[in-house]
């Protein structure tokens, strides 16, 4: 973007999908019709279009026109660290400032994370955006350059200021309110000190509170008010200054005030600041607990590793590791980075990755994930990924992205808070005017207006949604459920049906031996023959023999019979393994067992010794351990369950019947899965793990990818399950429901609190004999409102999966 002496601004936009001369023509034609757009020149070699933009045209109109003809401008994501946001009005102002900047397509500020995510046309300047936000009254910087205060330091500063404000406020509160509560104390005070001396002491201490611990409210609130963008700090600043200013006038020039109105409210101004600082300190502590998931994830990676160089082990910083290096992992140590075991055996605790407490056996060739904990064995491993490419780094980035997202329900909050603070200030002014005309006096009118300003601080509204997302996604990550996008949580909570792929999702994805019948040595002899075969069924037989620890004899004269089976000489006798058609006769009992296995969708292998069939081995793609349990749990939650598989109808129906799934669509190719997803409507979540599932995962209302599946499937999913357990689908939906329920509770409280107490503070109940609301009580209620929202959100940290159909319990 460049501006010069000519009318308008010069823009150069990089475009997607430009591939030929006709593309150039279509791009230029799409822009020529826009008033205010001139000097249009599309360039195929640079895949860009340059133009001059002047009113009435806007960049948004240009982008819309280019997108409509199929050449959207390329965009990039910029994240800013923003300090100084304290309420929903602040986030709204930050977003409005960012959206008004040239080249900005979208902007979203997050109060809980103190950051703003901005999508801009390629080439956008992060520093310029940060400067614009800083000019609006917030300290902003690109997140890579920011040095935000640590949560611990912020909390310490708030607690220190709250303690100082409390110490200064206590004498003011005791001398003023103590006299009202205990008449004898009031008389004693006036017997020792005259009224003027007491008020002077209150004036001095309250002034110290306002210019000391309370200065932050004045320094931020007054400039925001003068800029026409009042926020929570503005409400506190105006309220406390009004109470202090009125009281100062009564103290200094009492003759100018009607005698009936000569009351001071120094204690209100001081207590308001103290209580709000106390609420902020509690908020800061809760905010640190809410964001602990990311900190725990980052803290899982050790700082050093033991690197083997020329046979010698030397310590090395993890940041200096590179792929190909060999690291030694001693018993009990954390795995430094992702790698592959070269030698040694151990059991590795992968609970941080999958949520499963049982250690996983590791040996040569197995993969290791950085951050997991080695068991009792020593491992020697080759480094495969480092830095941002590691699984732990990708998980951390994924969780951070989800925590920064906005749910659709947040749109309501944004619309309300856009006008909330100005409306509250208007209500306070109206309250002052009405109470002045119809009330008992000027002092009471000031007190009522101050109470309205203080009670209505929109902190709780601003925190209601983001803090629940922050805690919910963090807890989900600890349980092995990753929400790649924050909005996926709301969509998942609202689904009405779940569709599963079969192979690799509900089943293990590879054949395993289901049963062995007949002669005791059938499996041992069959495995000896199949050891020389590459057939998947042969590998299943061999794997089962290995699992049972059988010592296999050597086979000679191996001969494969395509479509039938295989033969070899084992221990001096001929052994044949294969289908029924390989043999002339079958024992009746084994033939009957084979028919029953075939009806269950199992493949059958007969074993013959010396030409006589003596054994039977059945092989099938086994169900995953918790597949039936997961289907039953989903149905108990009121969700429909269906299967969409590329396998044959017969094979899919056998698996579906064993799982209790009534709706089966089988024999479909990837485009068939896509069509089935689209036909099912907007309330369907799809669970898959393979490359062929990627289109369906992307098209579903929520795509749930098994983390044990292909990278393509994982990239297409909105939710990633870090373990290949179907029961994790139940966990994910339960987390989504619990988080959305928590958000709704917070919003009901935040909106209901203001709807109920603003009128009370304004005094609408007073004419009917009802109570009013003092500024002191208003400040206490406002502080407790934010603390309530944060505390409620922190309950999500106690989400614990209760297996089978019992749902989730919140401890």
mmCIF file of C-alpha atoms in Angstrom, residues 151-408:
data_model
loop_
_atom_site.group_PDB
_atom_site.id
_atom_site.type_symbol
_atom_site.label_atom_id
_atom_site.label_comp_id
_atom_site.label_asym_id
_atom_site.label_seq_id
_atom_site.Cartn_x
_atom_site.Cartn_y
_atom_site.Cartn_z
ATOM 1 C CA UNK A 151 0.612 -13.177 35.336
ATOM 2 C CA UNK A 152 2.461 -13.605 38.626
ATOM 3 C CA UNK A 153 3.922 -10.082 38.464
ATOM 4 C CA UNK A 154 0.546 -8.620 37.529
ATOM 5 C CA UNK A 155 -1.160 -10.438 40.383
ATOM 6 C CA UNK A 156 1.503 -9.277 42.872
ATOM 7 C CA UNK A 157 1.074 -5.645 41.748
ATOM 8 C CA UNK A 158 -2.704 -5.847 42.063
ATOM 9 C CA UNK A 159 -2.569 -7.437 45.507
ATOM 10 C CA UNK A 160 -0.036 -4.793 46.621
ATOM 11 C CA UNK A 161 -2.228 -1.944 45.371
ATOM 12 C CA UNK A 162 -5.363 -3.522 46.852
ATOM 13 C CA UNK A 163 -3.625 -3.842 50.238
ATOM 14 C CA UNK A 164 -2.413 -0.223 50.123
ATOM 15 C CA UNK A 165 -5.852 1.021 49.111
ATOM 16 C CA UNK A 166 -7.412 -1.056 51.883
ATOM 17 C CA UNK A 167 -5.063 0.385 54.507
ATOM 18 C CA UNK A 168 -5.852 3.949 53.419
ATOM 19 C CA UNK A 169 -9.579 3.251 53.105
ATOM 20 C CA UNK A 170 -10.094 1.556 56.471
ATOM 21 C CA UNK A 171 -9.989 4.759 58.604
ATOM 22 C CA UNK A 172 -12.303 6.504 56.129
ATOM 23 C CA UNK A 173 -14.776 3.636 56.168
ATOM 24 C CA UNK A 174 -14.696 3.212 59.975
ATOM 25 C CA UNK A 175 -15.156 6.878 60.770
ATOM 26 C CA UNK A 176 -17.988 7.351 58.271
ATOM 27 C CA UNK A 177 -19.900 4.056 58.204
ATOM 28 C CA UNK A 178 -19.071 3.114 61.808
ATOM 29 C CA UNK A 179 -20.931 6.184 62.974
ATOM 30 C CA UNK A 180 -23.987 5.198 60.963
ATOM 31 C CA UNK A 181 -23.969 1.636 62.239
ATOM 32 C CA UNK A 182 -23.202 2.408 65.920
ATOM 33 C CA UNK A 183 -24.677 5.730 67.117
ATOM 34 C CA UNK A 184 -22.601 5.679 70.314
ATOM 35 C CA UNK A 185 -19.418 5.458 68.255
ATOM 36 C CA UNK A 186 -20.612 8.421 66.183
ATOM 37 C CA UNK A 187 -21.185 10.526 69.273
ATOM 38 C CA UNK A 188 -17.795 9.549 70.706
ATOM 39 C CA UNK A 189 -16.032 10.566 67.475
ATOM 40 C CA UNK A 190 -17.708 13.952 67.381
ATOM 41 C CA UNK A 191 -16.814 14.423 71.030
ATOM 42 C CA UNK A 192 -13.129 13.882 70.285
ATOM 43 C CA UNK A 193 -12.906 15.421 66.779
ATOM 44 C CA UNK A 194 -15.077 18.009 65.135
ATOM 45 C CA UNK A 195 -16.874 17.190 61.883
ATOM 46 C CA UNK A 196 -14.545 19.290 59.744
ATOM 47 C CA UNK A 197 -11.456 17.458 61.054
ATOM 48 C CA UNK A 198 -12.992 14.057 60.309
ATOM 49 C CA UNK A 199 -13.979 15.088 56.803
ATOM 50 C CA UNK A 200 -10.513 16.581 56.197
ATOM 51 C CA UNK A 201 -8.898 13.271 57.209
ATOM 52 C CA UNK A 202 -11.255 11.409 54.858
ATOM 53 C CA UNK A 203 -10.436 13.869 52.071
ATOM 54 C CA UNK A 204 -6.675 13.354 52.455
ATOM 55 C CA UNK A 205 -6.809 9.570 52.636
ATOM 56 C CA UNK A 206 -9.333 9.235 49.780
ATOM 57 C CA UNK A 207 -7.249 11.553 47.606
ATOM 58 C CA UNK A 208 -4.218 9.352 48.282
ATOM 59 C CA UNK A 209 -6.267 6.288 47.262
ATOM 60 C CA UNK A 210 -7.319 7.934 43.986
ATOM 61 C CA UNK A 211 -3.903 9.268 42.979
ATOM 62 C CA UNK A 212 -2.093 6.151 44.214
ATOM 63 C CA UNK A 213 -3.635 2.685 43.748
ATOM 64 C CA UNK A 214 -6.648 4.143 41.894
ATOM 65 C CA UNK A 215 -4.622 6.188 39.433
ATOM 66 C CA UNK A 216 -4.868 3.377 36.841
ATOM 67 C CA UNK A 217 -8.603 3.957 36.521
ATOM 68 C CA UNK A 218 -8.205 7.694 35.986
ATOM 69 C CA UNK A 219 -5.242 7.364 33.614
ATOM 70 C CA UNK A 220 -7.136 4.978 31.333
ATOM 71 C CA UNK A 221 -10.747 5.933 31.886
ATOM 72 C CA UNK A 222 -10.633 9.690 31.361
ATOM 73 C CA UNK A 223 -8.700 9.575 28.023
ATOM 74 C CA UNK A 224 -11.032 6.836 26.785
ATOM 75 C CA UNK A 225 -14.017 9.005 27.658
ATOM 76 C CA UNK A 226 -12.521 12.037 25.893
ATOM 77 C CA UNK A 227 -11.853 9.927 22.790
ATOM 78 C CA UNK A 228 -15.522 8.971 22.687
ATOM 79 C CA UNK A 229 -14.872 5.326 23.559
ATOM 80 C CA UNK A 230 -15.750 4.984 27.267
ATOM 81 C CA UNK A 231 -14.995 1.674 28.944
ATOM 82 C CA UNK A 232 -15.127 0.092 32.368
ATOM 83 C CA UNK A 233 -12.302 2.347 33.582
ATOM 84 C CA UNK A 234 -14.333 5.362 32.467
ATOM 85 C CA UNK A 235 -17.289 4.264 34.565
ATOM 86 C CA UNK A 236 -15.075 3.838 37.640
ATOM 87 C CA UNK A 237 -13.245 7.108 36.993
ATOM 88 C CA UNK A 238 -16.426 9.160 36.542
ATOM 89 C CA UNK A 239 -18.122 7.490 39.503
ATOM 90 C CA UNK A 240 -15.258 7.936 41.953
ATOM 91 C CA UNK A 241 -14.471 11.477 40.803
ATOM 92 C CA UNK A 242 -18.141 12.409 41.131
ATOM 93 C CA UNK A 243 -18.277 11.086 44.704
ATOM 94 C CA UNK A 244 -14.921 12.668 45.590
ATOM 95 C CA UNK A 245 -15.693 15.963 43.837
ATOM 96 C CA UNK A 246 -19.091 16.378 45.488
ATOM 97 C CA UNK A 247 -17.623 15.575 48.906
ATOM 98 C CA UNK A 248 -14.757 18.025 48.368
ATOM 99 C CA UNK A 249 -17.194 20.815 47.530
ATOM 100 C CA UNK A 250 -19.166 20.068 50.714
ATOM 101 C CA UNK A 251 -15.908 20.147 52.723
ATOM 102 C CA UNK A 252 -14.396 23.291 51.189
ATOM 103 C CA UNK A 253 -17.489 25.381 50.401
ATOM 104 C CA UNK A 254 -20.368 24.117 52.522
ATOM 105 C CA UNK A 255 -22.191 27.419 52.228
ATOM 106 C CA UNK A 256 -22.759 26.730 48.525
ATOM 107 C CA UNK A 257 -24.620 23.502 49.241
ATOM 108 C CA UNK A 258 -28.150 23.272 50.677
ATOM 109 C CA UNK A 259 -27.992 22.190 54.300
ATOM 110 C CA UNK A 260 -30.089 19.060 53.676
ATOM 111 C CA UNK A 261 -27.542 17.884 51.069
ATOM 112 C CA UNK A 262 -24.369 18.462 53.130
ATOM 113 C CA UNK A 263 -23.219 14.855 53.151
ATOM 114 C CA UNK A 264 -19.859 13.480 52.016
ATOM 115 C CA UNK A 265 -19.158 10.266 50.115
ATOM 116 C CA UNK A 266 -15.387 10.017 50.509
ATOM 117 C CA UNK A 267 -15.815 6.478 51.813
ATOM 118 C CA UNK A 268 -17.713 5.519 48.638
ATOM 119 C CA UNK A 269 -14.897 6.682 46.338
ATOM 120 C CA UNK A 270 -12.217 4.957 48.447
ATOM 121 C CA UNK A 271 -14.123 1.695 48.964
ATOM 122 C CA UNK A 272 -15.033 1.510 45.255
ATOM 123 C CA UNK A 273 -11.362 1.622 44.262
ATOM 124 C CA UNK A 274 -10.395 -0.893 46.960
ATOM 125 C CA UNK A 275 -13.096 -3.396 46.066
ATOM 126 C CA UNK A 276 -12.463 -3.184 42.335
ATOM 127 C CA UNK A 277 -8.729 -3.662 42.865
ATOM 128 C CA UNK A 278 -9.511 -6.664 45.058
ATOM 129 C CA UNK A 279 -11.769 -8.056 42.312
ATOM 130 C CA UNK A 280 -9.043 -7.486 39.726
ATOM 131 C CA UNK A 281 -6.522 -9.315 41.919
ATOM 132 C CA UNK A 282 -8.876 -12.283 42.268
ATOM 133 C CA UNK A 283 -9.483 -12.139 38.506
ATOM 134 C CA UNK A 284 -5.764 -12.199 37.830
ATOM 135 C CA UNK A 285 -5.283 -15.260 40.030
ATOM 136 C CA UNK A 286 -8.180 -17.066 38.345
ATOM 137 C CA UNK A 287 -6.973 -16.013 34.900
ATOM 138 C CA UNK A 288 -3.594 -17.564 35.632
ATOM 139 C CA UNK A 289 -5.286 -20.809 36.664
ATOM 140 C CA UNK A 290 -7.466 -20.717 33.540
ATOM 141 C CA UNK A 291 -4.483 -20.440 31.222
ATOM 142 C CA UNK A 292 -2.457 -23.052 33.065
ATOM 143 C CA UNK A 293 -3.064 -25.695 30.394
ATOM 144 C CA UNK A 294 -0.783 -23.974 27.885
ATOM 145 C CA UNK A 295 1.869 -23.402 30.541
ATOM 146 C CA UNK A 296 1.741 -27.065 31.525
ATOM 147 C CA UNK A 297 2.059 -28.153 27.901
ATOM 148 C CA UNK A 298 5.045 -25.880 27.320
ATOM 149 C CA UNK A 299 6.615 -27.045 30.573
ATOM 150 C CA UNK A 300 6.471 -30.702 29.524
ATOM 151 C CA UNK A 301 9.512 -30.402 27.275
ATOM 152 C CA UNK A 302 12.817 -30.725 29.131
ATOM 153 C CA UNK A 303 15.484 -28.067 28.652
ATOM 154 C CA UNK A 304 18.435 -30.428 28.067
ATOM 155 C CA UNK A 305 19.057 -33.815 26.481
ATOM 156 C CA UNK A 306 21.865 -36.372 26.568
ATOM 157 C CA UNK A 307 23.339 -36.574 23.029
ATOM 158 C CA UNK A 308 25.562 -39.434 21.873
ATOM 159 C CA UNK A 309 28.535 -38.221 19.815
ATOM 160 C CA UNK A 310 31.242 -40.686 18.744
ATOM 161 C CA UNK A 311 30.109 -43.085 21.449
ATOM 162 C CA UNK A 312 30.280 -40.424 24.173
ATOM 163 C CA UNK A 313 27.161 -38.990 25.865
ATOM 164 C CA UNK A 314 27.191 -35.214 26.412
ATOM 165 C CA UNK A 315 24.486 -32.819 27.682
ATOM 166 C CA UNK A 316 22.999 -30.582 24.999
ATOM 167 C CA UNK A 317 20.292 -27.893 25.049
ATOM 168 C CA UNK A 318 17.059 -29.170 23.493
ATOM 169 C CA UNK A 319 16.943 -26.012 21.366
ATOM 170 C CA UNK A 320 20.217 -27.108 19.723
ATOM 171 C CA UNK A 321 19.028 -30.596 18.733
ATOM 172 C CA UNK A 322 18.720 -31.397 15.032
ATOM 173 C CA UNK A 323 17.135 -34.293 13.127
ATOM 174 C CA UNK A 324 19.507 -37.248 12.851
ATOM 175 C CA UNK A 325 21.144 -36.763 16.231
ATOM 176 C CA UNK A 326 21.106 -39.698 18.654
ATOM 177 C CA UNK A 327 19.853 -39.084 22.198
ATOM 178 C CA UNK A 328 19.974 -41.299 25.252
ATOM 179 C CA UNK A 329 16.875 -41.356 27.466
ATOM 180 C CA UNK A 330 17.439 -42.720 30.932
ATOM 181 C CA UNK A 331 14.718 -44.327 33.077
ATOM 182 C CA UNK A 332 12.292 -41.756 34.505
ATOM 183 C CA UNK A 333 13.376 -38.949 32.175
ATOM 184 C CA UNK A 334 11.109 -37.035 29.819
ATOM 185 C CA UNK A 335 11.620 -37.639 26.101
ATOM 186 C CA UNK A 336 13.265 -34.402 24.853
ATOM 187 C CA UNK A 337 11.867 -34.266 21.289
ATOM 188 C CA UNK A 338 10.103 -36.505 18.789
ATOM 189 C CA UNK A 339 12.206 -39.460 17.699
ATOM 190 C CA UNK A 340 12.464 -43.117 16.759
ATOM 191 C CA UNK A 341 13.828 -45.845 19.046
ATOM 192 C CA UNK A 342 17.108 -47.312 17.806
ATOM 193 C CA UNK A 343 17.752 -49.690 20.681
ATOM 194 C CA UNK A 344 16.429 -50.566 24.100
ATOM 195 C CA UNK A 345 12.956 -51.357 25.393
ATOM 196 C CA UNK A 346 10.800 -49.538 27.895
ATOM 197 C CA UNK A 347 7.235 -48.516 28.715
ATOM 198 C CA UNK A 348 6.509 -44.838 28.070
ATOM 199 C CA UNK A 349 3.811 -42.849 29.869
ATOM 200 C CA UNK A 350 1.926 -40.977 27.121
ATOM 201 C CA UNK A 351 -0.908 -39.670 29.313
ATOM 202 C CA UNK A 352 -0.052 -36.065 28.414
ATOM 203 C CA UNK A 353 -0.655 -36.949 24.784
ATOM 204 C CA UNK A 354 -3.608 -39.335 24.886
ATOM 205 C CA UNK A 355 -5.128 -38.978 28.345
ATOM 206 C CA UNK A 356 -4.638 -42.728 28.890
ATOM 207 C CA UNK A 357 -2.837 -43.658 32.125
ATOM 208 C CA UNK A 358 -1.384 -47.019 31.016
ATOM 209 C CA UNK A 359 2.217 -46.853 29.734
ATOM 210 C CA UNK A 360 2.875 -47.933 26.120
ATOM 211 C CA UNK A 361 5.584 -50.496 25.313
ATOM 212 C CA UNK A 362 8.370 -49.113 23.114
ATOM 213 C CA UNK A 363 11.112 -50.932 21.252
ATOM 214 C CA UNK A 364 13.345 -50.518 18.182
ATOM 215 C CA UNK A 365 11.478 -48.761 15.367
ATOM 216 C CA UNK A 366 8.741 -47.310 17.581
ATOM 217 C CA UNK A 367 8.068 -43.583 17.632
ATOM 218 C CA UNK A 368 8.621 -41.394 20.679
ATOM 219 C CA UNK A 369 6.905 -38.087 21.412
ATOM 220 C CA UNK A 370 8.651 -35.225 23.150
ATOM 221 C CA UNK A 371 7.296 -34.518 26.637
ATOM 222 C CA UNK A 372 6.253 -38.114 27.387
ATOM 223 C CA UNK A 373 7.866 -39.890 30.348
ATOM 224 C CA UNK A 374 10.184 -42.880 29.949
ATOM 225 C CA UNK A 375 9.616 -45.833 32.266
ATOM 226 C CA UNK A 376 12.133 -48.212 33.761
ATOM 227 C CA UNK A 377 14.146 -49.025 30.634
ATOM 228 C CA UNK A 378 16.909 -47.042 28.918
ATOM 229 C CA UNK A 379 16.286 -45.978 25.307
ATOM 230 C CA UNK A 380 18.574 -44.857 22.529
ATOM 231 C CA UNK A 381 16.673 -42.841 19.932
ATOM 232 C CA UNK A 382 17.205 -40.870 16.731
ATOM 233 C CA UNK A 383 15.810 -37.344 16.652
ATOM 234 C CA UNK A 384 13.207 -36.977 13.891
ATOM 235 C CA UNK A 385 11.467 -33.627 14.577
ATOM 236 C CA UNK A 386 12.478 -30.555 16.539
ATOM 237 C CA UNK A 387 11.037 -27.133 17.352
ATOM 238 C CA UNK A 388 7.649 -26.272 15.904
ATOM 239 C CA UNK A 389 7.489 -29.585 14.007
ATOM 240 C CA UNK A 390 7.194 -31.711 17.160
ATOM 241 C CA UNK A 391 3.856 -33.153 18.223
ATOM 242 C CA UNK A 392 3.966 -31.231 21.512
ATOM 243 C CA UNK A 393 4.603 -27.913 19.734
ATOM 244 C CA UNK A 394 1.772 -28.574 17.287
ATOM 245 C CA UNK A 395 -0.589 -29.474 20.139
ATOM 246 C CA UNK A 396 0.369 -26.311 22.029
ATOM 247 C CA UNK A 397 -0.214 -24.167 18.919
ATOM 248 C CA UNK A 398 -3.536 -25.902 18.254
ATOM 249 C CA UNK A 399 -4.774 -25.329 21.802
ATOM 250 C CA UNK A 400 -3.637 -21.696 21.722
ATOM 251 C CA UNK A 401 -5.488 -21.127 18.455
ATOM 252 C CA UNK A 402 -8.679 -22.675 19.821
ATOM 253 C CA UNK A 403 -8.444 -20.634 23.027
ATOM 254 C CA UNK A 404 -8.175 -17.431 21.016
ATOM 255 C CA UNK A 405 -11.262 -18.180 18.923
ATOM 256 C CA UNK A 406 -14.748 -16.743 19.321
ATOM 257 C CA UNK A 407 -17.855 -18.865 19.490
ATOM 258 C CA UNK A 408 -20.934 -17.808 17.511
#
